[in-house]
Amino acid sequence: MTGGTRAEAEPALGEQAIAQAVADEPGPLTTDREDGLDGGGREHPQSVAQAHIYRILTGRSFFELERHFDRYPTIRESLGLEDNLDHSSFSYSMREQFEDMETFFESYADYVRERIEAGFPNSLTEPHLVEVDAEDDSEPLPEIPEAAKDEKIRHVRAIMLEETDFDRASNVSYEAGGILTPFLEAAQEADCPANVISDNDHDFAIKTAFNAVKQRDAEGWHEEFQRVNGRVLEAATGAGMLQGDLDAYIDVTVIPYWPQTDDPAEGHRQGEPKNGTTYGFHFATLVAHDQEHDKDVAVAVEPYTQDIGPHDLVQRLLEQADEYVSIDTLRLDSGFESARILKLCRERDITPSVRLKRRGDELKGALAAMSGRFDDYEDYPVTSSEHNLTEKVRVVAEPDWNNANKSDFDAVISNSQQSLDAFTDGDEPDVLDVEDVPDILWKARRPYGTFNYEDSPKRIIRRQKQRWRVENAYAEKKTKLMARTGSRDHGVRVFLFWLSTLLYNGWMLTRKFLRDDFPDHRPKDRGAVELTTFIKKILRVDYG
């Protein structure tokens, strides 16, 4: 059976029955909880929850669920998903969005299973409650040899860690890269270095490791890691990655510190209150997506301190990235909604896409007048706070399931006023008077501004959602690649964040090297080496 024929196949009748049963029996599953991603989730939490119940009932992995929904969009749509999520997003939603509901999901899946078995003949349902696809009669693929993984990781470690300069005194005897081991082991355990390593494990004490880090201030570590990351990016380019015009994403991660006092730490930035914190260490990362190899690589990092504005931050990141990549599109969250940033993109021939805040009568009126699930409005003016600069963008909008449920949005579609005159006497686009319409008509849509006037609104928004890659990458780094510390020293914090970024890029590079050498080996459904395996091997492989 060819790939094309397989893609056009209808879903099994039993699987249709399972999906319909999940959709028809939401019961206590109904949830209004936030998506956990600062409004960046692409689907209503109820729909994602239903997808997880379906996953449990059909025995699929997150990767298999993504592939299954790609193959059978009717199944996905019956569960309420407008678009498919990638497997990492499904996984992330279980860790963050539904972390306290795993047991409930299992028990509720049992409840739905009983309802299905009570209502349908066993011949329709039983095979599809435990089996995913027909068995493959071909020979199993060989595994990538562990020795090959060790060799590639040793090579990447030499590029990354052995090149890091600690300005060692002439009388010290430890290896420069070896000083990083306490931080790597602590990252592996998601703990503080002093809690997981005894002084007898190394030829230097924990205090020695921290003193070595403190040899440089924040600016010094930033410059040093830029240099080392440059070596990694050059190796990536040499391996055929980062070629052509790429999509790029900018996002900010916040690492809070305690206690929150009236004397904030040097290098801090004040942010939105969250979990009892206001001050934190902020870091901005520009990630380029290598679509050909499906790899995300951090090509620029900037500490985002209180004295840097959004425009200057984006400019610095783009200047860092210039040496290594050509950026075609740049995707931004609402913190970068700025006429100056839009102008910067236009001058660099970059197509931006930025989340817009729903404020101002013109934007609200434009959203209220839209029809369908996806729609647009051209030439909306984004004006600087000084009112001396305006950049016009095309507004594209999608349903905002955080503010409306499905029945609300159906009403929005049917009630949107479509009888507006195209232009007023002044040849300006006319919009609804927001005083005359229910708030739900504009609150039900999430708007984005872009210079892209060619693609459909749905396509633009779907590509915008790739910013989830950045958020998932941050989750990986913060949970698995960064040692914990209570230090208020900005230099230490810059060192740890940059080290996690460097390790992430090294992991991407290792996976590319291994896949090039072993294209027909397992695993085919995920990276050639798991992140935890990469970290463990980084620690134990020989230096030479």
Short mmCIF file of N, CA and C in Angstrom, two decimals, residues 19-32 44-47 49-50 53 101 104-105 107-109 111-112 115:
data_model
loop_
_atom_site.label_atom_id
_atom_site.label_comp_id
_atom_site.label_asym_id
_atom_site.label_seq_id
_atom_site.Cartn_x
_atom_site.Cartn_y
_atom_site.Cartn_z
N ALA A 19 -13.93 7.97 19.46
CA ALA A 19 -13.84 9.43 19.43
C ALA A 19 -15.21 10.06 19.68
N GLN A 20 -16.23 9.49 19.08
CA GLN A 20 -17.57 10.06 19.25
C GLN A 20 -18.05 9.88 20.69
N ALA A 21 -17.72 8.74 21.28
CA ALA A 21 -18.12 8.49 22.67
C ALA A 21 -17.45 9.48 23.61
N VAL A 22 -16.16 9.77 23.39
CA VAL A 22 -15.46 10.75 24.21
C VAL A 22 -16.09 12.13 24.06
N ALA A 23 -16.42 12.48 22.82
CA ALA A 23 -17.02 13.80 22.56
C ALA A 23 -18.42 13.90 23.16
N ASP A 24 -19.17 12.78 23.14
CA ASP A 24 -20.55 12.80 23.61
C ASP A 24 -20.66 12.65 25.12
N GLU A 25 -19.58 12.23 25.78
CA GLU A 25 -19.64 11.96 27.21
C GLU A 25 -18.61 12.80 27.97
N PRO A 26 -18.65 14.13 27.83
CA PRO A 26 -17.65 14.93 28.53
C PRO A 26 -17.80 14.86 30.04
N GLY A 27 -19.07 14.84 30.53
CA GLY A 27 -19.33 14.68 31.95
C GLY A 27 -18.45 15.57 32.81
N PRO A 28 -17.85 14.99 33.86
CA PRO A 28 -16.98 15.78 34.75
C PRO A 28 -15.65 16.15 34.12
N LEU A 29 -15.42 15.70 32.88
CA LEU A 29 -14.18 16.07 32.21
C LEU A 29 -14.14 17.55 31.86
N THR A 30 -15.30 18.17 31.71
CA THR A 30 -15.37 19.57 31.29
C THR A 30 -14.50 20.43 32.19
N THR A 31 -13.65 21.24 31.59
CA THR A 31 -12.72 22.06 32.36
C THR A 31 -12.60 23.44 31.76
N ASP A 32 -12.53 24.42 32.61
CA ASP A 32 -12.30 25.80 32.19
C ASP A 32 -10.91 26.27 32.59
N HIS A 44 -8.75 24.85 23.00
CA HIS A 44 -9.44 24.93 24.28
C HIS A 44 -9.03 23.74 25.15
N PRO A 45 -8.83 23.95 26.46
CA PRO A 45 -8.39 22.85 27.33
C PRO A 45 -9.31 21.64 27.28
N GLN A 46 -10.63 21.86 27.11
CA GLN A 46 -11.56 20.74 27.03
C GLN A 46 -11.20 19.82 25.87
N SER A 47 -10.89 20.40 24.71
CA SER A 47 -10.56 19.59 23.53
C SER A 47 -9.26 18.82 23.74
N ALA A 49 -8.04 17.87 26.60
CA ALA A 49 -8.34 16.81 27.56
C ALA A 49 -9.00 15.62 26.87
N GLN A 50 -9.95 15.89 25.97
CA GLN A 50 -10.62 14.82 25.25
C GLN A 50 -9.63 14.05 24.38
N ILE A 53 -7.92 11.55 26.60
CA ILE A 53 -8.76 10.39 26.89
C ILE A 53 -8.75 9.42 25.70
N MET A 101 -4.20 15.60 36.93
CA MET A 101 -5.38 14.90 36.44
C MET A 101 -5.07 13.55 35.81
N PHE A 104 -7.20 10.79 37.23
CA PHE A 104 -8.59 11.01 36.82
C PHE A 104 -8.79 10.63 35.36
N PHE A 105 -7.85 11.01 34.49
CA PHE A 105 -7.97 10.66 33.08
C PHE A 105 -8.07 9.15 32.90
N SER A 107 -9.13 6.90 35.08
CA SER A 107 -10.42 6.38 35.56
C SER A 107 -11.55 6.80 34.64
N TYR A 108 -11.47 8.00 34.09
CA TYR A 108 -12.53 8.44 33.20
C TYR A 108 -12.48 7.66 31.88
N ALA A 109 -11.28 7.31 31.43
CA ALA A 109 -11.16 6.47 30.24
C ALA A 109 -11.85 5.13 30.48
N TYR A 111 -14.40 4.67 32.42
CA TYR A 111 -15.83 4.95 32.37
C TYR A 111 -16.32 5.00 30.92
N VAL A 112 -15.57 5.71 30.05
CA VAL A 112 -15.96 5.81 28.64
C VAL A 112 -15.90 4.43 27.99
N ARG A 115 -18.99 2.56 28.73
CA ARG A 115 -20.12 3.08 27.96
C ARG A 115 -20.07 2.57 26.52
#
